[in-house]
Short mmCIF file of C-alpha atoms and ligand atoms in Angstrom, two decimals:
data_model
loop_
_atom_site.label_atom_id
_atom_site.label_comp_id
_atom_site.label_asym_id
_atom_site.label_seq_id
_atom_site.Cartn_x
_atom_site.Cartn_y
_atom_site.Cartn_z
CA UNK S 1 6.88 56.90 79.19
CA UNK S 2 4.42 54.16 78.45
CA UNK S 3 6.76 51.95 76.03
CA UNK S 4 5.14 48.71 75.52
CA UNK S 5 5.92 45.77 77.30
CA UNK S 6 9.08 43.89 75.91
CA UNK S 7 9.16 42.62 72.91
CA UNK S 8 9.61 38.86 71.39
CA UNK S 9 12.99 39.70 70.66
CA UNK S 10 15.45 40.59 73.80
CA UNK S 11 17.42 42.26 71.69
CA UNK S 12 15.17 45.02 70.99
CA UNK S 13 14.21 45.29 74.93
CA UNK S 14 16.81 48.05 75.91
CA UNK S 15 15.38 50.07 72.93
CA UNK S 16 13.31 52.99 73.66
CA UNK S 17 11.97 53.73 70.51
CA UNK S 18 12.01 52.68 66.62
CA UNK S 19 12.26 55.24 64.25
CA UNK S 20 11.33 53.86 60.60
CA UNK S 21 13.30 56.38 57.62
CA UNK S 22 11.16 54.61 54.37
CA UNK S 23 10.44 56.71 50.97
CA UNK S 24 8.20 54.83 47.91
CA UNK S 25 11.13 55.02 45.86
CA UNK S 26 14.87 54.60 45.64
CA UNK S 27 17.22 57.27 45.56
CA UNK S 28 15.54 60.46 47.26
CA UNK S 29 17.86 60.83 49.64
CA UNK S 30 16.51 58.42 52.76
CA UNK S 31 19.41 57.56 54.04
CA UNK S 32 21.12 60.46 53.58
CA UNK S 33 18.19 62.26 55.53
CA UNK S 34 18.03 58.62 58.29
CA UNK S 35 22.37 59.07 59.08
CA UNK S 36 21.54 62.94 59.97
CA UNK S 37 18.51 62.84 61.56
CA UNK S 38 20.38 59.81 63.79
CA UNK S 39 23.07 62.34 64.14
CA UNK S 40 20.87 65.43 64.94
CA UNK S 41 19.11 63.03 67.64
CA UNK S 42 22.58 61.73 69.09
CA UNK S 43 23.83 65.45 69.52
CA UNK S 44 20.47 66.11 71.90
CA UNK S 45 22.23 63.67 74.35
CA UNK S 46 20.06 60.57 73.02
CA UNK S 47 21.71 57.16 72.43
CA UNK S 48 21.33 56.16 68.71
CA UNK S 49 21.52 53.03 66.75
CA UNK S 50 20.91 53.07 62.86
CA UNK S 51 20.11 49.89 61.13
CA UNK S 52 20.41 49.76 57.19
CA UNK S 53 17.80 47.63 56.32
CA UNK S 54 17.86 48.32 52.92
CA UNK S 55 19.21 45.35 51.40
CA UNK S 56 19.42 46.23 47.87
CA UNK S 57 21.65 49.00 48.21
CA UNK S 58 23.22 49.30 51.55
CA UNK S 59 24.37 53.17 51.69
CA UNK S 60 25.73 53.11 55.72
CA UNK S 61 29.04 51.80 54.45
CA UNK S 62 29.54 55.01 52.67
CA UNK S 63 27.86 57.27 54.51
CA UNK S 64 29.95 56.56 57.70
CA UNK S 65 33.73 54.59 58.14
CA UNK S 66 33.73 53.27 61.88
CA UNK S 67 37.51 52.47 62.01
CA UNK S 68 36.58 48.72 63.33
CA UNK S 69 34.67 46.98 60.62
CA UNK S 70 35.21 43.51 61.96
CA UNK S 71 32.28 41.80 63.43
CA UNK S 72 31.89 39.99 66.49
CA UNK S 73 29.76 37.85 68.07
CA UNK S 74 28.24 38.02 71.77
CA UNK S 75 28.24 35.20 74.22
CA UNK S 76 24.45 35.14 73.95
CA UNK S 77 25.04 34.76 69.50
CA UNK S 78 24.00 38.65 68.94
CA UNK S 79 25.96 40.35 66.31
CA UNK S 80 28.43 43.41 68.38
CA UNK S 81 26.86 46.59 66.29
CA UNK S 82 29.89 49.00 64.72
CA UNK S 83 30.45 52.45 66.28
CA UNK S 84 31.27 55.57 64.87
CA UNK S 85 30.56 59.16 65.17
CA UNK S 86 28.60 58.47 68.91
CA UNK S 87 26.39 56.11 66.60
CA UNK S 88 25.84 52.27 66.86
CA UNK S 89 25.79 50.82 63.17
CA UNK S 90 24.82 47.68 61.15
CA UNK S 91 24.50 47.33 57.25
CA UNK S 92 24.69 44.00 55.57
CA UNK S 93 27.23 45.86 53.49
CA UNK S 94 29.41 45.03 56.61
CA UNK S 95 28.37 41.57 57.17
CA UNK S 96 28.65 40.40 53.39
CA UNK S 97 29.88 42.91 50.61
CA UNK S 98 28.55 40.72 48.29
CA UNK S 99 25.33 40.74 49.77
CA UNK S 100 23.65 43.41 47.06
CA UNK S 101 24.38 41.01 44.22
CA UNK S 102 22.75 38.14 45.83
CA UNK S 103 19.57 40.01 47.27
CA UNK S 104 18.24 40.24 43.39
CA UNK S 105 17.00 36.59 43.69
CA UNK S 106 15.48 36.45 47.20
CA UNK S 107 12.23 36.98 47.23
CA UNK S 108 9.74 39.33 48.83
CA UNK S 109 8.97 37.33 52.21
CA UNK S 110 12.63 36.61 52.42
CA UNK S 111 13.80 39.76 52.37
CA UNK S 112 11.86 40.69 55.09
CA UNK S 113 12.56 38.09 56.95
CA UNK S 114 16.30 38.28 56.66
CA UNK S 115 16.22 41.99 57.60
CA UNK S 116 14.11 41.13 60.43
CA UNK S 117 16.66 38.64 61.40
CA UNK S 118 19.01 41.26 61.36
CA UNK S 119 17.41 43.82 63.13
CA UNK S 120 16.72 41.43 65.97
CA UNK S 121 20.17 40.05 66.02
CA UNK S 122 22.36 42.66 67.00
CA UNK S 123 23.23 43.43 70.68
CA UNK S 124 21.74 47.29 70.52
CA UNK S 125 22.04 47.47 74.44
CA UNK S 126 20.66 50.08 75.66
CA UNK S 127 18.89 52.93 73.15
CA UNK S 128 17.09 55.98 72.87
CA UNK S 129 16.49 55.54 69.39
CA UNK S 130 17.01 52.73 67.21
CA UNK S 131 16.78 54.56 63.03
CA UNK S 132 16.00 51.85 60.93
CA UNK S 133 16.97 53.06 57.24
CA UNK S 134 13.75 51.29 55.09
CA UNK S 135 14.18 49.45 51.79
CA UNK S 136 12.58 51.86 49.24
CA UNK S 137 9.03 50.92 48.37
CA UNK S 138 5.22 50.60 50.41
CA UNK S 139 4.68 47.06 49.44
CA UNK S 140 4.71 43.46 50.91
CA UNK S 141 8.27 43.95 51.99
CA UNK S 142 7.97 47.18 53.62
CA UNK S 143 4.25 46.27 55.00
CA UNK S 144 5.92 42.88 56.22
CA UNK S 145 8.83 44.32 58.18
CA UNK S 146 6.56 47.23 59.64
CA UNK S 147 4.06 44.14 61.08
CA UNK S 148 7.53 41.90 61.90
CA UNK S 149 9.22 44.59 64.05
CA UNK S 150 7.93 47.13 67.18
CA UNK S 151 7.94 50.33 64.90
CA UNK S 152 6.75 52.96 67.14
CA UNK S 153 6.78 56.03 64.02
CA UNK S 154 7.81 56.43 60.71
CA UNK S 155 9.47 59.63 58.66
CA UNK S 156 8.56 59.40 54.98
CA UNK S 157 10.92 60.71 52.79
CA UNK S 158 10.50 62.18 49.44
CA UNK S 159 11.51 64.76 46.65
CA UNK S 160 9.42 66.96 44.44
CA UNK S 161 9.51 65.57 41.16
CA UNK S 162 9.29 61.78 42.03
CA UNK S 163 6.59 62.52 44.72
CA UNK S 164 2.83 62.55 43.67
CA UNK S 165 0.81 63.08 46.55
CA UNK S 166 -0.37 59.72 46.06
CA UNK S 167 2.67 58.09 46.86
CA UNK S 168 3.20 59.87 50.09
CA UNK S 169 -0.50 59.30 51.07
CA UNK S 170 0.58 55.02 50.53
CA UNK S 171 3.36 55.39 52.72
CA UNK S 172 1.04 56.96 55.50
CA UNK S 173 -1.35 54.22 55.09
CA UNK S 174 0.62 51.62 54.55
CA UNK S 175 2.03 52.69 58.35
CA UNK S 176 -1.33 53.51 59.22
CA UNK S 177 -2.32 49.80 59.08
CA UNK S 178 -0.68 48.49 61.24
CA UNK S 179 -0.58 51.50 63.57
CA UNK S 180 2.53 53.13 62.88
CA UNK S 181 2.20 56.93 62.84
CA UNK S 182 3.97 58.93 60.40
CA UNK S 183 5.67 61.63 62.51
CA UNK S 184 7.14 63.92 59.67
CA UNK S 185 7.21 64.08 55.97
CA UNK S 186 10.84 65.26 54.27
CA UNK S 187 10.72 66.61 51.08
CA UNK S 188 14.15 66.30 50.29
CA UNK S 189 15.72 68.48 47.32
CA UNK S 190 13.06 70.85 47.35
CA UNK S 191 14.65 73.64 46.06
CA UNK S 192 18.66 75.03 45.53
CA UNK S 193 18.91 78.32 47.42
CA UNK S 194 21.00 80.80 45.39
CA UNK S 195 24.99 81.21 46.81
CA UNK S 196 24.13 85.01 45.89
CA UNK S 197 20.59 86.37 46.22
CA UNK S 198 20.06 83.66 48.89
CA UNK S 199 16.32 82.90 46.62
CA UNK S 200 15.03 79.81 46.78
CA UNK S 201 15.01 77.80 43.52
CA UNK S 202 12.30 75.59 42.70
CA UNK S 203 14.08 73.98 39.87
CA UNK S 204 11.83 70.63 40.81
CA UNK S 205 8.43 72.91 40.66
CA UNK S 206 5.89 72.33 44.08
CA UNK S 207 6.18 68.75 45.94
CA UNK S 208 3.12 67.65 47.87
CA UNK S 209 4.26 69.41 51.01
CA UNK S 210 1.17 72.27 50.90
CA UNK S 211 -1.26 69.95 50.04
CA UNK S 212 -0.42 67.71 52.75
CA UNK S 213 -0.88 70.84 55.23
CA UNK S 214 -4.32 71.70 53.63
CA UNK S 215 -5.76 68.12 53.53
CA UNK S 216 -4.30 65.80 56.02
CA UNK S 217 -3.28 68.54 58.83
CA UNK S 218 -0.28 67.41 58.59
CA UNK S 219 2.02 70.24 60.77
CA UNK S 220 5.40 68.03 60.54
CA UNK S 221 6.51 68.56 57.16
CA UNK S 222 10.27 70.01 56.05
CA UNK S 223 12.25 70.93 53.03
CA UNK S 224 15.97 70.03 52.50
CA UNK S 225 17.71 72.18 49.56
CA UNK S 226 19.34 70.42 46.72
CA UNK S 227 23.03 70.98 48.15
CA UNK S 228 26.11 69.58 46.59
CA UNK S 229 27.67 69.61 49.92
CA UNK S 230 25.21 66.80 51.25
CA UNK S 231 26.09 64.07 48.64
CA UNK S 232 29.77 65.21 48.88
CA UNK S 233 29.57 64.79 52.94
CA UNK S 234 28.05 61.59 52.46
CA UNK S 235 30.17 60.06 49.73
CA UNK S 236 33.43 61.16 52.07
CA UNK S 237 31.95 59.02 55.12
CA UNK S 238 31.46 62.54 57.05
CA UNK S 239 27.56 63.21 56.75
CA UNK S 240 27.00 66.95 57.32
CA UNK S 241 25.39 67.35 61.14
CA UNK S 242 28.77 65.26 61.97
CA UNK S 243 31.20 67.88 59.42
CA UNK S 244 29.40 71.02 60.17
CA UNK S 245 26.68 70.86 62.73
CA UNK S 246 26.81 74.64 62.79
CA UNK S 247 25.21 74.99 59.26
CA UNK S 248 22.32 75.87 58.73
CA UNK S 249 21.26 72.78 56.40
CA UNK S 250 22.18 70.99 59.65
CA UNK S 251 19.47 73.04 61.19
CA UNK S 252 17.38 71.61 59.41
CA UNK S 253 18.02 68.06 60.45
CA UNK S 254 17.97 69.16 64.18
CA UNK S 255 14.48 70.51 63.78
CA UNK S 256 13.30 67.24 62.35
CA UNK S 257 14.63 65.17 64.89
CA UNK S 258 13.23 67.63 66.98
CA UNK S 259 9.85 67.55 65.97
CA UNK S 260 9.71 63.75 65.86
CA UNK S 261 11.14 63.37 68.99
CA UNK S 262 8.28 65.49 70.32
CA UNK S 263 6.17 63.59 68.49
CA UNK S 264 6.83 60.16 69.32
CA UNK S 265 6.99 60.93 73.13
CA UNK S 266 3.84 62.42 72.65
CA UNK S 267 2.28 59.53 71.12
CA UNK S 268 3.43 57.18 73.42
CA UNK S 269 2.54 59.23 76.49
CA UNK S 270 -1.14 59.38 75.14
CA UNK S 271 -1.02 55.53 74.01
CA UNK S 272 -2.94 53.31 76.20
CA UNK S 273 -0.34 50.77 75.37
CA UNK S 274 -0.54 47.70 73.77
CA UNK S 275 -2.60 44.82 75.06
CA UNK S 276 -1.65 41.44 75.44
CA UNK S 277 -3.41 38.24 74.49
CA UNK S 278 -2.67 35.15 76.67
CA UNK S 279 -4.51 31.81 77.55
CA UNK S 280 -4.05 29.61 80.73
CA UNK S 281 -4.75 25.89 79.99
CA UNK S 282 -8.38 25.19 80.78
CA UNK S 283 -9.62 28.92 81.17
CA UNK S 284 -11.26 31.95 78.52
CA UNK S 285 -8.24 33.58 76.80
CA UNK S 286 -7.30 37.03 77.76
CA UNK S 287 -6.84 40.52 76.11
CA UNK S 288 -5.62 42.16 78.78
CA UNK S 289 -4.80 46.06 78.41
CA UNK S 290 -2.39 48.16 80.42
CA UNK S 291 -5.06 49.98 82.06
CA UNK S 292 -6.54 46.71 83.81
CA UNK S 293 -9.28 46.23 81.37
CA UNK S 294 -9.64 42.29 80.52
CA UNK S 295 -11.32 41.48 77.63
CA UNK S 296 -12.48 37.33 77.68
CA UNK S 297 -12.61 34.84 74.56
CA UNK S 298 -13.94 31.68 74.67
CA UNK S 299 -10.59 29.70 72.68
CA UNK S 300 -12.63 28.29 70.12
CA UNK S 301 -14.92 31.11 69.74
CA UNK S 302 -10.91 32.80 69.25
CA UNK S 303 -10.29 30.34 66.56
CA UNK S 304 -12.99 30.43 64.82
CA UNK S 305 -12.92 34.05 64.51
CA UNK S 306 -9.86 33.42 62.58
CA UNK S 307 -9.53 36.20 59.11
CA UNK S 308 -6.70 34.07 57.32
CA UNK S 309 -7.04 32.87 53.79
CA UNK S 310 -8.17 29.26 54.74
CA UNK S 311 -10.47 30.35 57.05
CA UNK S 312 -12.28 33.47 55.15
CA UNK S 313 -12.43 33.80 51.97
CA UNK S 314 -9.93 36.80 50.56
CA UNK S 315 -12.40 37.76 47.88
CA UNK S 316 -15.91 37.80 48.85
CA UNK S 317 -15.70 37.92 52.23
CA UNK S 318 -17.46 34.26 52.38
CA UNK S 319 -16.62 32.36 56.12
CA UNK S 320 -14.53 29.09 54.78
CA UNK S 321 -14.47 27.38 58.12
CA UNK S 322 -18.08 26.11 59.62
CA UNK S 323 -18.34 25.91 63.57
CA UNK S 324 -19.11 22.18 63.34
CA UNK S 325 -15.83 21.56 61.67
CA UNK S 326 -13.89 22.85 65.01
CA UNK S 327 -13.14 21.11 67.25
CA UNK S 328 -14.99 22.34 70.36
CA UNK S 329 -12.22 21.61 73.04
CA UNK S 330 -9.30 23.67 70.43
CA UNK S 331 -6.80 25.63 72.91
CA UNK S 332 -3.65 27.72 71.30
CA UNK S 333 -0.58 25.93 72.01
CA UNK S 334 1.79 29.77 71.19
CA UNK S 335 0.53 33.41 71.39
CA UNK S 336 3.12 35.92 70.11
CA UNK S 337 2.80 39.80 69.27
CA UNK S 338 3.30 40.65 65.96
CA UNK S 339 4.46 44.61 65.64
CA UNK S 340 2.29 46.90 67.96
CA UNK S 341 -0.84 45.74 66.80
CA UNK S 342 -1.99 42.42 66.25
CA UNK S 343 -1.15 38.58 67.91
CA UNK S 344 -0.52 35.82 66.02
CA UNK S 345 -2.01 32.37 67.22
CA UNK S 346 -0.85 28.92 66.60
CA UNK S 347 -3.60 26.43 67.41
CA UNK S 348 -3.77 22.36 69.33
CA UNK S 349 -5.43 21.82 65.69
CA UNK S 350 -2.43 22.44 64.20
CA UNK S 351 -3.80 25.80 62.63
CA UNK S 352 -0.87 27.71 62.37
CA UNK S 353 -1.96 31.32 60.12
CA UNK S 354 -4.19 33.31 62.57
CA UNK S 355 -3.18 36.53 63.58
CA UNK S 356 -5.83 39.01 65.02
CA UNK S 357 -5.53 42.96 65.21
CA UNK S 358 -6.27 43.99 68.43
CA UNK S 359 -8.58 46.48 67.41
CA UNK S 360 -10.43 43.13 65.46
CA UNK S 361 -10.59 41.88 69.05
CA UNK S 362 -11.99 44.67 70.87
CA UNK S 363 -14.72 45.27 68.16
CA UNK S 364 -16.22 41.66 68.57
CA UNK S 365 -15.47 40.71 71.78
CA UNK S 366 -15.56 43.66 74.10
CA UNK S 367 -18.93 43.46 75.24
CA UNK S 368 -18.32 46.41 77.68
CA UNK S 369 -18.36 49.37 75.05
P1 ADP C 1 18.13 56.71 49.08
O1 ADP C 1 18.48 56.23 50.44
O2 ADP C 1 16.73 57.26 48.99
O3 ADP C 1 18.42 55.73 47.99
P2 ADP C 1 20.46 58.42 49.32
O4 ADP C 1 20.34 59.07 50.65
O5 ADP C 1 21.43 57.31 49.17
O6 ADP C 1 19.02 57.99 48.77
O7 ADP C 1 20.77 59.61 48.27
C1 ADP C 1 20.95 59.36 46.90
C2 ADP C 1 22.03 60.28 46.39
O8 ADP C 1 21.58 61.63 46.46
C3 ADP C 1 23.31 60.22 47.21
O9 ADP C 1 24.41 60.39 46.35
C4 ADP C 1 23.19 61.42 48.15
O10 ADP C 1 24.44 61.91 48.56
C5 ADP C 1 22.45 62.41 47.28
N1 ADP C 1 21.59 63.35 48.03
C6 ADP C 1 20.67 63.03 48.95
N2 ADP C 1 20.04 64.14 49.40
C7 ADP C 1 20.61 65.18 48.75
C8 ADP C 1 20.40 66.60 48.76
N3 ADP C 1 19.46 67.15 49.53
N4 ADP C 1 21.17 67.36 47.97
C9 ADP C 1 22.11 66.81 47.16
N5 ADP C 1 22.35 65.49 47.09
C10 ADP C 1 21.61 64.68 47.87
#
């Protein structure tokens, strides 16, 4: 398994893979489908973790009752997660019931950035799979935390009537953009399979799942019934792989975490892993990938390549920043990754906003292709 290099957060360093659960829009079942998918994973022998990251409306309270709700602290400050059914667990519904009244005023970069806190504070240990449970939406929030945090995949969720194909297309790209491959699509309450005839009930008409087939390729997609028995398993704290991991809605949750599984590993067997950008005082600075290859950049041919707003202008494309205004000896005083994808550079001139893609990188300074 070629599972990038450890992360900027120790925390996060004993975890194998991160699963994102995310949907465009609140309410079609996401973390209903993230608990049993964790659950369907845990039951394949795998050690699961399941972050509720949704802020807003933390569900994981509900959905399971570890008998311990207390929370302690490590010697090294990390939060101890909660454990129940096999699962490790953190909401913030545990750590402040009162948090879903105060998250209406934080803002958009906060919100991230607390839930990135969170995610980063816990003492996960060692994990097969850490499930982080998305706030609903594909914008800066959802963008922000995908670029904040080593997501190696991401299940979008959805439901026939709220899904256009649109929406589902955003939540690939938004993924897509920072290099986070969407490993399955749920359409969740697809249909309500008769208790008699056993026919399958489109009450919500066709979701998107055949079109994404015919135009994207896309083999991972599934179909979860409408079935009373998931919202009452999930409003009782039981969710229904744990209550009856026989049935065959349960199934269904098995073969998803299947094919993800499958996925994933197969992703990161094929990834050539993800570079890393250094610079030792006096030299070229380094992207250097996991294969050997070194590419070289002059530092202040690095800065000034710099894309942020102050730099480049956002709307025409216009370069802000002239050479002679450099200074020709700048160095970068911090390199850090940022997600799977990109570095972020703070710079001796006190430039503090560049943060290049790899791919960016490779494309202007890899003079070997
Ligand atoms: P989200 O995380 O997208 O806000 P939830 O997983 O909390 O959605 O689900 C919203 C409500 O719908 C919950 O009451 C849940 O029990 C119920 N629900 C989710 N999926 C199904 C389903 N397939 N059939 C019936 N009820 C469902």
């Amino acid at each position: 398994m070629s599972k990038p290099a450890a992360t900027q957060y120790p925390s996060l360093d004993g975890v194998q893979r991160i699963l994102a659960v995310s949907s465009c829009k609140g309410g079609v079942g996401k973390s209903t489908t993230a608990i049993n998918t964790a659950l369907a994973l845990s039951r394949y022998g795998l050690r699961v973790g399941v972050l509720d990251a949704d802020i807003y409306g933390p569900s994981l309270p509900t959905l399971v009752r570890p008998e311990e709700t207390t929370l302690y602290q490590s010697e090294e400050g990390l939060i101890q997660p909660l454990e129940a059914l096999g699962l490790k667990l953190m909401s913030f519904g545990w750590i402040d019931p009162e948090q879903q009244r105060g998250a209406a005023i934080l803002r958009g970069p906060m919100v991230s950035q607390v839930v990135s806190q969170l995610a980063t504070r816990v003492a996960w240990g060692e994990l097969d799979y850490l499930i982080i449970d998305f706030p609903p939406g594909t914008g800066d929030i959802q963008l922000t935390l995908t670029q904040q945090l080593p997501i190696d995949a991401a299940v979008i969720v959805t439901t026939p009537q709220n899904l256009s194909f649109v929406d589902v297309v955003k939540g690939i790209q938004m993924f897509d953009t920072v290099k986070v491959p969407t490993v399955a699509v749920v359409e969740n309450m697809s249909y309500f399979q008769c208790g008699s005839c056993g026919e399958k009930q489109r009450i919500f008409g066709e979701g998107a799942r055949e079109k994404l087939v015919q135009q994207f390729g896309f083999q991972h997609t599934f179909e979860l019934p409408l079935d009373p028995r998931l919202s009452k398993s999930g409003d009782e704290g039981m969710p229904l792989v744990a209550e009856l991991p026989d049935d065959p809605v349960s199934q269904i949750y098995y073969q998803i975490a299947e094919k993800a599984h499958g996925e994933i590993n197969r992703l990161l067997q094929d990834n050539p892993g993800t570079p890393t950008l250094s610079y030792n005082v006096g030299q070229n600075c380094e992207l250097t990938y996991p294969d050997g290859r070194i590419v070289e950049i002059p530092p202040f041919e690095l800065r000034f390549a710099c894309r942020c707003a102050a730099c480049v202008s956002e709307y025409t494309g216009e370069q802000l920043v002239k050479r002679e205004e450099l200074d020709p000896d700048v160095y970068p005083t911090e390199i850090l990754p940022v997600g799977q994808y990109a570095a972020s550079v703070k710079w001796s001139d006190e430039h503090r906003s560049s943060i290049y893609p790899y791919d960016y990188l490779q494309e202007k300074f890899d003079i070997s292709e």
